[in-house]
Coordinates of C-alpha atoms and ligand atoms in Angstrom, one line a residue:
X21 CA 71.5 79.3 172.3
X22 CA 70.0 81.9 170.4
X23 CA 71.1 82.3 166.8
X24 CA 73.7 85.3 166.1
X25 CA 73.5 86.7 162.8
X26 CA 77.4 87.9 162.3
X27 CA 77.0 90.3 159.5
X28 CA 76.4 93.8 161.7
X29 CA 73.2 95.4 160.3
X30 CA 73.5 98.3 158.5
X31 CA 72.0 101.8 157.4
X32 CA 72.2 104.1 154.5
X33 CA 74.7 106.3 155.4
X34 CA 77.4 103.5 155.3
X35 CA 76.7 102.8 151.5
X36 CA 77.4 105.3 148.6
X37 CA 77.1 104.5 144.6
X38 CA 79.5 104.0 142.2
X39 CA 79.1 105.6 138.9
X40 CA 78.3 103.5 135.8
X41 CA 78.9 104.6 132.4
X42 CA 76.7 107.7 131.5
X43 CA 75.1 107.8 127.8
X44 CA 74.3 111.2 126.2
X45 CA 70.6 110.6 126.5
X46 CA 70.5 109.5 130.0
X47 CA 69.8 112.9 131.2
X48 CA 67.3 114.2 134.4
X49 CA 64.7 114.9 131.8
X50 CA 64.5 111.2 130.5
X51 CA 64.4 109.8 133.7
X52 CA 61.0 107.7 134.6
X53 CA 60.3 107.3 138.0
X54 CA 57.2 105.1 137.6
X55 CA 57.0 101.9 140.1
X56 CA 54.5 99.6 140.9
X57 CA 52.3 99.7 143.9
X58 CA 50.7 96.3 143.8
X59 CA 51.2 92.7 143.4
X60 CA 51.1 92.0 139.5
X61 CA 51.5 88.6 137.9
X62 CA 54.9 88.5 135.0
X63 CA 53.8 89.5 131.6
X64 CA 50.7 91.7 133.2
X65 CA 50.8 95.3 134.2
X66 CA 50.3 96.3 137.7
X67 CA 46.8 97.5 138.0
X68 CA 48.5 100.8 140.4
X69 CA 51.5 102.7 139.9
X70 CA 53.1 105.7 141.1
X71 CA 54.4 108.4 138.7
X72 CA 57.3 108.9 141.2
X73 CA 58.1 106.6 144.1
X74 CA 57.1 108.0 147.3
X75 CA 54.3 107.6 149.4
X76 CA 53.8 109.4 152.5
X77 CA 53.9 107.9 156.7
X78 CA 50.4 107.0 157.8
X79 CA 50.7 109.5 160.5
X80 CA 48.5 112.6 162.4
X81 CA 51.5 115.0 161.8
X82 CA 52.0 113.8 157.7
X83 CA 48.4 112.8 156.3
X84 CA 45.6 114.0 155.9
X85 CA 43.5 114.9 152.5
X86 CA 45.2 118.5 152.2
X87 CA 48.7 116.4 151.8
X88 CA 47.0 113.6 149.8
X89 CA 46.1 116.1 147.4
X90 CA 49.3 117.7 147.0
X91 CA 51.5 114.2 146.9
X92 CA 49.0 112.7 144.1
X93 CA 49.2 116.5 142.3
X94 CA 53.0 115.3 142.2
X95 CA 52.6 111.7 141.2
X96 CA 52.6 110.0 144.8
X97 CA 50.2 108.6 147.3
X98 CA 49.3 109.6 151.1
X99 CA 48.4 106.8 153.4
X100 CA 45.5 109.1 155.6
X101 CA 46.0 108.6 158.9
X102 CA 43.6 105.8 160.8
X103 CA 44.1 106.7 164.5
X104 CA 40.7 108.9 164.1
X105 CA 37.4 107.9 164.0
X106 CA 36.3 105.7 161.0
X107 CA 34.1 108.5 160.0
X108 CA 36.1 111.2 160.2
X109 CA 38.7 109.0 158.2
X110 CA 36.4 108.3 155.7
X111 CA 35.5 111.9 155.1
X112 CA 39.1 113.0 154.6
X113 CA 39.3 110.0 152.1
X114 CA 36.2 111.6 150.7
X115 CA 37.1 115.4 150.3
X116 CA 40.7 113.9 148.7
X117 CA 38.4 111.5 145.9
X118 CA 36.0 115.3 145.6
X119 CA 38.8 117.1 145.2
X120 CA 39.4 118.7 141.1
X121 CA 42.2 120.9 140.7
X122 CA 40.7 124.3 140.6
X123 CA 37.7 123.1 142.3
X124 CA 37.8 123.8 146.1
X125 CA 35.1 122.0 148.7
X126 CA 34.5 125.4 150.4
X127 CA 35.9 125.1 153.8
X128 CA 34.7 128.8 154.9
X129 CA 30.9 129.0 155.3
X130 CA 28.1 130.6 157.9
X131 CA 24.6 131.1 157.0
X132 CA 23.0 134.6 156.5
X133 CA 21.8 134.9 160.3
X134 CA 25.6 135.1 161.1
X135 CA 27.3 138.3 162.1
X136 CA 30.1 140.4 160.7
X137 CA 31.8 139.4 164.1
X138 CA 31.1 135.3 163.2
X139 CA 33.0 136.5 159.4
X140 CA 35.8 137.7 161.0
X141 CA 36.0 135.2 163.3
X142 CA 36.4 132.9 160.7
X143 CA 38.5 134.9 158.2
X144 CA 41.2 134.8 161.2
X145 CA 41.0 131.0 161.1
X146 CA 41.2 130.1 158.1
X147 CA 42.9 133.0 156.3
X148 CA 40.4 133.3 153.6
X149 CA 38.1 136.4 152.6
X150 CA 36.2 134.7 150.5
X151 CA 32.6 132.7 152.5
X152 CA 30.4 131.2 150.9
X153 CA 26.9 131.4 152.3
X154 CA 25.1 129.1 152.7
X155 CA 21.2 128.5 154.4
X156 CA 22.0 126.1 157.0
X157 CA 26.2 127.0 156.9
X158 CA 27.3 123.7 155.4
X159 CA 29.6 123.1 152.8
X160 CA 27.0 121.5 150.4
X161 CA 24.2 123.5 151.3
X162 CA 21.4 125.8 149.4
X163 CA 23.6 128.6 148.1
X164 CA 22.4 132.4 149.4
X165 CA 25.1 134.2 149.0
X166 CA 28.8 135.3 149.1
X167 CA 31.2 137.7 151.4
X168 CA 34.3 138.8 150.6
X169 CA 36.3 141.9 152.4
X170 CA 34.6 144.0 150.2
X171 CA 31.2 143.8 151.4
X172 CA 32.2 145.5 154.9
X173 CA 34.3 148.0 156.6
X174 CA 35.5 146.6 159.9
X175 CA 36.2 150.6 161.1
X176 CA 32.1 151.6 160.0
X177 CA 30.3 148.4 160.3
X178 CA 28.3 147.3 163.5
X179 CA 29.8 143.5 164.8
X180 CA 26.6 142.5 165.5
X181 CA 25.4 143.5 161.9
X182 CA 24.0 139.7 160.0
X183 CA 25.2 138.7 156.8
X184 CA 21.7 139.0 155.4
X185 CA 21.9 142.6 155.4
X186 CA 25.8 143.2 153.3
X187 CA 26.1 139.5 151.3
X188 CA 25.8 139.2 147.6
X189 CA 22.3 137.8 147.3
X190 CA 22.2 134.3 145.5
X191 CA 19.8 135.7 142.9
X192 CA 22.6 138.7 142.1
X193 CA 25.7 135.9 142.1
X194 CA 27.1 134.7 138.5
X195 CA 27.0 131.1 139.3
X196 CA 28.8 127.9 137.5
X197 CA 26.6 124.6 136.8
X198 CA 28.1 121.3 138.7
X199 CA 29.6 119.8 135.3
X200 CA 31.2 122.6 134.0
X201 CA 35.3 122.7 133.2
X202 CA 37.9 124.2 134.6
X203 CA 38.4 125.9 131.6
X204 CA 34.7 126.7 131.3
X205 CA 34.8 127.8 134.9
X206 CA 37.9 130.8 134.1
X207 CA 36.1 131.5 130.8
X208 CA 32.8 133.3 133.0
X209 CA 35.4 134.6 135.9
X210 CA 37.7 136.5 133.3
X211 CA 34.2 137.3 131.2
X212 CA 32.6 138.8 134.4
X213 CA 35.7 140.1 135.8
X214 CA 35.1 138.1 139.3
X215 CA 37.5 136.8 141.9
X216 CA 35.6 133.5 142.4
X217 CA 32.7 131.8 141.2
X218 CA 30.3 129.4 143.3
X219 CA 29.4 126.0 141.4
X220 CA 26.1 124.5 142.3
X221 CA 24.1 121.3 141.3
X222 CA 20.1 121.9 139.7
X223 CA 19.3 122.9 143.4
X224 CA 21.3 125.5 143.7
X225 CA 23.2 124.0 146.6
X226 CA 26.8 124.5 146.8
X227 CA 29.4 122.0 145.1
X228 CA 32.4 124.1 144.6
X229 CA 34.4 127.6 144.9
X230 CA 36.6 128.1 141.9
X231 CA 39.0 131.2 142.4
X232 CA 40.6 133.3 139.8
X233 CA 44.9 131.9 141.3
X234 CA 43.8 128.5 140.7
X235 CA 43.6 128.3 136.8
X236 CA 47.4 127.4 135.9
X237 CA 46.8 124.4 138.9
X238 CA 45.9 121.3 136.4
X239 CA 49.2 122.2 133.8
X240 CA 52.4 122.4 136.8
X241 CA 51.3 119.0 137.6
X242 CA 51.9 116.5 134.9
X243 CA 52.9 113.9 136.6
X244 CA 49.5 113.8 138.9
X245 CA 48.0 110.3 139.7
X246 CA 44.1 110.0 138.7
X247 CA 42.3 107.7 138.4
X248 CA 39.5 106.8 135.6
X249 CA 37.3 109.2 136.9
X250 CA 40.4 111.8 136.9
X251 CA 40.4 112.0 140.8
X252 CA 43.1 112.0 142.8
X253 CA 44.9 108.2 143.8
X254 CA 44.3 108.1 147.9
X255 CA 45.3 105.4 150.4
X256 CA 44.5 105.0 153.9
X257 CA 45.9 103.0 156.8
X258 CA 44.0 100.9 159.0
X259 CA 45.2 98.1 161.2
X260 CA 44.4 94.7 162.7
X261 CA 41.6 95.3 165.2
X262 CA 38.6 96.9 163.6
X263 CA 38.7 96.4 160.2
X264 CA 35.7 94.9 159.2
X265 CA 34.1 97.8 160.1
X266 CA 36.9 100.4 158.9
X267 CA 37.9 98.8 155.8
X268 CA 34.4 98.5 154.0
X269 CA 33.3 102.6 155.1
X270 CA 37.2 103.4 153.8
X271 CA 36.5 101.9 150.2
X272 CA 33.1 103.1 150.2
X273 CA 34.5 106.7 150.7
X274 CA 37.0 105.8 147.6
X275 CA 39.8 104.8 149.3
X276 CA 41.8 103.2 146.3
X277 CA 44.8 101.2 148.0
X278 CA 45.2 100.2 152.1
X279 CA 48.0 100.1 154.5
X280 CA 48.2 98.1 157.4
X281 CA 50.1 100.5 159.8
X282 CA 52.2 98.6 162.2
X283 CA 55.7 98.5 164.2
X284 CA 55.7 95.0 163.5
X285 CA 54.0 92.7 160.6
X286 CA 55.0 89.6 160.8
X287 CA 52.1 88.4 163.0
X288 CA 49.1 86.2 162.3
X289 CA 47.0 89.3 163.0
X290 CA 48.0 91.0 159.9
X291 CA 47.4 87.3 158.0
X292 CA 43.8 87.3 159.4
X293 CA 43.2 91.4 158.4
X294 CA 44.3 90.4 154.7
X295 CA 42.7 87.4 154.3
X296 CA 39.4 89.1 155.6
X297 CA 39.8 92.1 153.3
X298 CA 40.6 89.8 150.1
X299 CA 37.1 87.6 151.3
X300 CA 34.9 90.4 151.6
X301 CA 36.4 91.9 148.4
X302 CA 39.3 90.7 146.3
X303 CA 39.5 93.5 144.7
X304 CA 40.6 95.9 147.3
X305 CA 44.2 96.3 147.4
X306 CA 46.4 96.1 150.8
X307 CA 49.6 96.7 151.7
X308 CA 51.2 95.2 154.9
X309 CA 54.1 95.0 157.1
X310 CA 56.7 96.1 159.0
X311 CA 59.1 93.6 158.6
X312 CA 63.0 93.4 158.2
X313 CA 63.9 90.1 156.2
X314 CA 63.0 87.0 154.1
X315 CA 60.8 85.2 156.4
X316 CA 58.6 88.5 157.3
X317 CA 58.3 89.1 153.5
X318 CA 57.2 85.8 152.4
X319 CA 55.0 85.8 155.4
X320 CA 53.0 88.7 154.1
X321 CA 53.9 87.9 150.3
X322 CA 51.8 84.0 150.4
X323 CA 49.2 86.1 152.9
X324 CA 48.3 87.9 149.8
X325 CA 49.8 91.1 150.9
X326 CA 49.8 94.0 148.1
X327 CA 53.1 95.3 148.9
X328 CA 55.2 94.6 152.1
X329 CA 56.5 97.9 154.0
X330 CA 60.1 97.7 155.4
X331 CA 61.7 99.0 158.7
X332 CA 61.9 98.5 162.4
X333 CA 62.8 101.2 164.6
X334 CA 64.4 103.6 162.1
X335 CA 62.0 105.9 162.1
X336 CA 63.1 109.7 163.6
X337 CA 60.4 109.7 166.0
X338 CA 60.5 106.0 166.4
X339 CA 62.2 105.1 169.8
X340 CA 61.1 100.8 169.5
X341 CA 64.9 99.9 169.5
X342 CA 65.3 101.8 172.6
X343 CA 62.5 100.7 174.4
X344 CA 62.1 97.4 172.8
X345 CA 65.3 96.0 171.7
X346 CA 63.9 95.2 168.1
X347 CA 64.7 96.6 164.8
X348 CA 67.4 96.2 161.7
X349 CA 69.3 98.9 160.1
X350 CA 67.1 100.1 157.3
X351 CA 69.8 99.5 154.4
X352 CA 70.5 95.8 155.5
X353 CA 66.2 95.4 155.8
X354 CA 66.0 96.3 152.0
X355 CA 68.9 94.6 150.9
X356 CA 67.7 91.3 152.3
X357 CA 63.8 91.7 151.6
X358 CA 64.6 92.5 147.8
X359 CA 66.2 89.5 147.4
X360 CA 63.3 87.7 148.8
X361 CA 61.0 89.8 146.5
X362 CA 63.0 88.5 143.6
X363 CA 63.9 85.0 144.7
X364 CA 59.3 85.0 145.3
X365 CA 59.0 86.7 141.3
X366 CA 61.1 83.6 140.3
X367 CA 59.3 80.9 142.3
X368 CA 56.2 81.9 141.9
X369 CA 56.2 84.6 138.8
X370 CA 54.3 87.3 141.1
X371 CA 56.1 90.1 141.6
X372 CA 55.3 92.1 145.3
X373 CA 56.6 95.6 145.3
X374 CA 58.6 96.4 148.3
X375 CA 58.3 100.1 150.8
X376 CA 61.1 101.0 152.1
X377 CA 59.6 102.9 155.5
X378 CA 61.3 105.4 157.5
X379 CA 65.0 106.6 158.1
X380 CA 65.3 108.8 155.2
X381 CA 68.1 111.7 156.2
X382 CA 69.4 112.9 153.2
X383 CA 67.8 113.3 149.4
X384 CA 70.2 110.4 148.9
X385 CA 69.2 108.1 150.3
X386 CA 66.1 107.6 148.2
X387 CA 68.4 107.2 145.7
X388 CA 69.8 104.1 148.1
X389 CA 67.2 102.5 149.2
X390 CA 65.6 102.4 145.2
X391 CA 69.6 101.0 144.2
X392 CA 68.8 98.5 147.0
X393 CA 65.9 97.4 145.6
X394 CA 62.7 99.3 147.3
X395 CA 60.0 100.0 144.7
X396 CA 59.2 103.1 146.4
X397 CA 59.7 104.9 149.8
X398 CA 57.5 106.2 153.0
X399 CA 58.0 109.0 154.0
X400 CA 57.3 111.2 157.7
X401 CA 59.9 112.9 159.0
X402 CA 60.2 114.4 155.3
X403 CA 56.7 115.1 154.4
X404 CA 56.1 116.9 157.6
X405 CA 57.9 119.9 157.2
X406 CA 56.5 120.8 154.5
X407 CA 53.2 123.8 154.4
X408 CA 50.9 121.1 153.4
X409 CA 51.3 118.7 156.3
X410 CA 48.5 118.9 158.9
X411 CA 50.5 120.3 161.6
X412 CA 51.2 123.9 163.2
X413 CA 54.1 125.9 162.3
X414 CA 55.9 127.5 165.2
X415 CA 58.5 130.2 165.1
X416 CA 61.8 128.9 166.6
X417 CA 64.9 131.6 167.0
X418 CA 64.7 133.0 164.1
X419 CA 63.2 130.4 162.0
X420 CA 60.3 128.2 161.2
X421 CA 59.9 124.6 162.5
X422 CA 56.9 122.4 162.3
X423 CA 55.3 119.5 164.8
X424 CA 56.2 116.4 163.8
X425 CA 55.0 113.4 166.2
X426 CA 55.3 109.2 166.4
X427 CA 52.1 107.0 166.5
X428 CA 53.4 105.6 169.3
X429 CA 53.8 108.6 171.3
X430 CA 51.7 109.9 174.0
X431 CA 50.3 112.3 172.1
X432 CA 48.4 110.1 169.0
X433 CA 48.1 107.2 171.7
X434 CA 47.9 105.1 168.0
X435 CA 48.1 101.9 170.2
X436 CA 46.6 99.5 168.0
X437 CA 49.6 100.0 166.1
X438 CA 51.5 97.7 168.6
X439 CA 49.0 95.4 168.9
X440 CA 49.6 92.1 170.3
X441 CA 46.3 91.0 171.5
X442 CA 47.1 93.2 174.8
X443 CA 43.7 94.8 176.1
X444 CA 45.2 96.1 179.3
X445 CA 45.5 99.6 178.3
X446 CA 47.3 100.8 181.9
X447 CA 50.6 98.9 180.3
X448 CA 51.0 101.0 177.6
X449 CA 54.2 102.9 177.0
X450 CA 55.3 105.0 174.1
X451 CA 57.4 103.9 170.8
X452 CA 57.3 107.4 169.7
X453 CA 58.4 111.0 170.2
X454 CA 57.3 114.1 169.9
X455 CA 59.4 116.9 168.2
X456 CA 59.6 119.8 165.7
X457 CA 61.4 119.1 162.2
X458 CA 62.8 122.4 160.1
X459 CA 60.1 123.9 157.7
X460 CA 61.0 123.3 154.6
X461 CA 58.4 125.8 152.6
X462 CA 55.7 124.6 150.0
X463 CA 55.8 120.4 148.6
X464 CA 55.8 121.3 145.1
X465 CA 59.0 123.3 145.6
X466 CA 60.9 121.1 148.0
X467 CA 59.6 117.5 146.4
X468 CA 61.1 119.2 142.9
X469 CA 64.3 119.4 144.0
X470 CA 64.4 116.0 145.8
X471 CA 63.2 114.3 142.6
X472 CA 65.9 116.2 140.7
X473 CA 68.6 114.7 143.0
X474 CA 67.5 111.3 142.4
X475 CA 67.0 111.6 138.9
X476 CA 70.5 113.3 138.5
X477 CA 72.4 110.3 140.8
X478 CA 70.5 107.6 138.3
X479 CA 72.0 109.3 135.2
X480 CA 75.0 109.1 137.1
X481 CA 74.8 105.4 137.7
X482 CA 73.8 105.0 133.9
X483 CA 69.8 104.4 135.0
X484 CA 66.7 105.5 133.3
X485 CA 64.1 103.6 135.3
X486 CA 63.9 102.2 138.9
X487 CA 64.0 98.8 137.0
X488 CA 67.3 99.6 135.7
X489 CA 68.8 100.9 139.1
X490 CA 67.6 97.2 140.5
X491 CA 69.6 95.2 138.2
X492 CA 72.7 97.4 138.1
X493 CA 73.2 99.5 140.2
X494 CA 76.8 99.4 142.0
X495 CA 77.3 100.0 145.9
X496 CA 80.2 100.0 148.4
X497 CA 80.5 100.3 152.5
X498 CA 81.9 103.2 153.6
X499 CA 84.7 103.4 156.2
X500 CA 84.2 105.8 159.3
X501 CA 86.8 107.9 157.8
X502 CA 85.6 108.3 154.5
X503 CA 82.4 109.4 155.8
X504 CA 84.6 112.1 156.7
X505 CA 86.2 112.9 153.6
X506 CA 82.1 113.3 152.3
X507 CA 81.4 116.5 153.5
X508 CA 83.4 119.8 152.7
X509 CA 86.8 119.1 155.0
X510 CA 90.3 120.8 155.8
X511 CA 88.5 124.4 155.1
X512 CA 87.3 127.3 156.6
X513 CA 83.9 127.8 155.7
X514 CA 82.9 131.7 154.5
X515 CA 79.2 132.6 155.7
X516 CA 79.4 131.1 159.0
Ligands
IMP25 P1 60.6 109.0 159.2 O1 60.4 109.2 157.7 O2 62.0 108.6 159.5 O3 60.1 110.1 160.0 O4 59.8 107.7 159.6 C1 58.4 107.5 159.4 C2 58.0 106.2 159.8 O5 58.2 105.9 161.2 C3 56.5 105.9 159.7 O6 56.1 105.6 158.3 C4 56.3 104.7 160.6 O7 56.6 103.4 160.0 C5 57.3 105.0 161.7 N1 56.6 105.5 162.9 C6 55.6 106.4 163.0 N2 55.3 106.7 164.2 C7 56.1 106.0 165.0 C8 56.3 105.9 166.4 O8 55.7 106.5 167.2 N3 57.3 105.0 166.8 C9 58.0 104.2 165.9 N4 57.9 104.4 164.6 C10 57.0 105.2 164.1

């Protein structure tokens, strides 16, 4: 007969914290959120961390390199999506490591043979006035001039007019040299009294725009993650069928940490795409997983795993339990995998962070799932409802949503993410959904007030650091009925 585990698993809406003593300095402001990343031996530092402890999903609808930028401007890490080509993969990795705050890979350009119609074309598409021209319209090409809104008048102006005939000339443009600072950069535009200023390398082809809005950028963010060259930290996902051609273009690109992305980890496939990655370069650090207990985590742990990601159907696009019949509730995953994490630091003194992936609801339960031990957090359903996700924003009644869709669904067809050796293609069926989530307005803003929540519970709880809230953090089970006493009850509500 099969074994029954008896203990009913559990998620993190049945737990809540118990306050510990509070000191006078434990206060939001001294709170570190710092965590490690990857495997470190005791006594040594981890050679990644995270200035706060959430990553976000490896997901079409959550990463790309606009997000990547704006989660490592914050102290976090996105995973870029791998259910696209390997190149175009490698190029978002690629823009994200190019990427300087202030310094913005033009994404508007045409060459001088376009038209006034081609510049409005594009102005409607991307929102931006500002083009840089270049000769053959590439974003790293020979510089010949600039358009903004100023150079035409849509009501006097001929459509068919080119750009030769009303662009700033190259030779008229005041023009940075590829090297120069931020600071530097600001210094000519307030001297000259311009709106942007194009950067360009001895050739005079096109590096970077700087505008004038960008300047204050580099000091909201002090918590960003760089790394020796002061670009941003990236990750990328990639799974267990093509790697040894995905991996080495990904770390070529920059790519400074990997994910395997998969329902399901505990599988000699993700044994064999570690133990390749670690042959062809032990240097290159992986992450793995999904798994849900102590067996799955020392699986992936002695495989030479990074980090081991958590969670098996919690997801809220995630439909595997339904379809499948396989999962654990998220709370009782962590729970059990952080003791195996620290039982594994004991046996063998190497310490393997722990991701707690999917199921976040509430602010809160961050604060949970790091009590229960996780090292840091994934992040979709969150991350996509935000403006810098990669997906459209639709008006819904009368407000905003956003797309937000599975891996598994029909729609990114990510179906090496369930691989089991399967080639047959025609037996495919989804593990996903697709859906809207609420907009939730710009990361900086929103990821603030999260972190403030978290930050505020752990002063409650007596906690500093993450470390801390591991060893002493205090939880209880909730009853059904005190769930209900949680929430404002027994009033009428004004406002609604
Ligand atoms: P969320 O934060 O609750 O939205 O969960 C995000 C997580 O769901 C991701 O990090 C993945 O582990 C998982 N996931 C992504 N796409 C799918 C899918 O189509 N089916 C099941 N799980 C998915």
């Amino acid at each position: 007969m099969a074994k029954i585990i008896q203990e009913p698993s559990r998620t993190f809406g049945e737990y809540l914290l118990i306050p510990n003593l509070t000191t006078k300095d434990c206060i939001p402001e001294n709170v570190d959120l710092s965590t490690p990343i990857v495997r470190y031996k005791k006594g040594e530092k981890p050679e990644l961390s995270l200035n706060i402890p959430l990553v976000s999903a490896v997901m079409q609808s959550v990463s790309d390199n606009n997000m990547a930028v704006a989660l490592a401007k914050n102290g976090g890490v996105s995973f870029i999506f791998g259910s696209q080509t390997i190149e175009e993969q490698a190029e978002m990795v690629r823009k994200v490591k190019k990427y300087k705050a202030g310094f913005v890979i033009s994404d508007s350009n045409l060459t001088p043979e376009n038209t006034l119609e081609d510049v409005l074309a594009l102005k409607q598409k991307t929102g931006h006035s500002t083009m840089a021209i270049t000769e053959d319209g590439t974003p790293d090409g020979k510089l010949a001039g600039i358009v903004t809104s100023r150079d035409y008048r849509i009501t006097r102006d001929s459509l068919d007019k080119k750009i030769k005939d009303f662009m700033t000339k190259g030779e008229d443009l005041v023009v940075g040299q590829e090297g120069i600072t931020l600071k530097e950069a600001n210094d000519i535009i307030w001297q000259h009294k311009l709106n942007s200023l194009p950067i360009v390398d001895k050739d005079f082809n096109l590096v970077y725009m700087v505008f004038r809005k960008d300047y204050s950028d580099d000091k909201e963010h002090p918590l960003s993650l760089l790394d020796k060259n002061k670009s941003y930290i990236v990750g990328a996902g990639i799974n267990s069928r093509d790697y040894a051609e995905r991996v080495p273009q990904l770390v070529e690109a920059g790519a400074d940490i990997l994910c395997i992305d998969s329902s399901e980890g505990y599988s000699e496939w993700q044994k064999d795409t570690i133990a390749w990655i670690k042959n062809y370069d032990k240097n290159i650090k992986v992450g793995a997983g999904n798994v849900v207990d102590r067996e799955g985590f020392r699986y992936l742990a002695d495989a030479g795993a990074d980090f081991v990601k958590i969670g098996i159907g919690g997801g809220s696009i995630c439909i595997t339990r339904e379809q499948k019949g396989i999962g654990r509730g998220q709370a009782s995953s962590v729970l059990e995998v952080a003791a195996a994490r620290d039982e594994y630091f004991e046996e063998t003194g190497i310490y393997v962070p722990i991701c707690s992936d999917g199921g976040i609801v509430h602010d809160y339960h961050v604060t949970l799932a790091l009590a229960m031990g996780a090292d840091f957090l994934m992040l979709g359903r969150y991350f996509a409802r935000f403006d810098e996700s990669p997906t459209a924003k639709v008006k819904l009644g009368s407000g905003y949503v956003k797309e937000y869709w599975g891996e598994g669904s029909n729609r990114a067809r990510n179906w090496a993410r369930y691989d089991l050796g399967s080639s047959k293609k025609e037996l495919q069926f989804e593990e996903g959904v697709d859906s809207y989530v609420p907009y939730a307005g710009t990361l900086d803003d929103g990821l603030g007030i999260t972190l403030h929540k978290v930050k505020s519970t752990m002063c409650n709880c007596g906690c500093k650091n993450i470390a801390q809230m591991h060893a002493e953090a205090r939880l209880c089970l909730v009853s059904s009925t005190s769930i209900n006493e949680g929430s404002a009850h027994d009033v009428i509500l004004k406002n609604q």
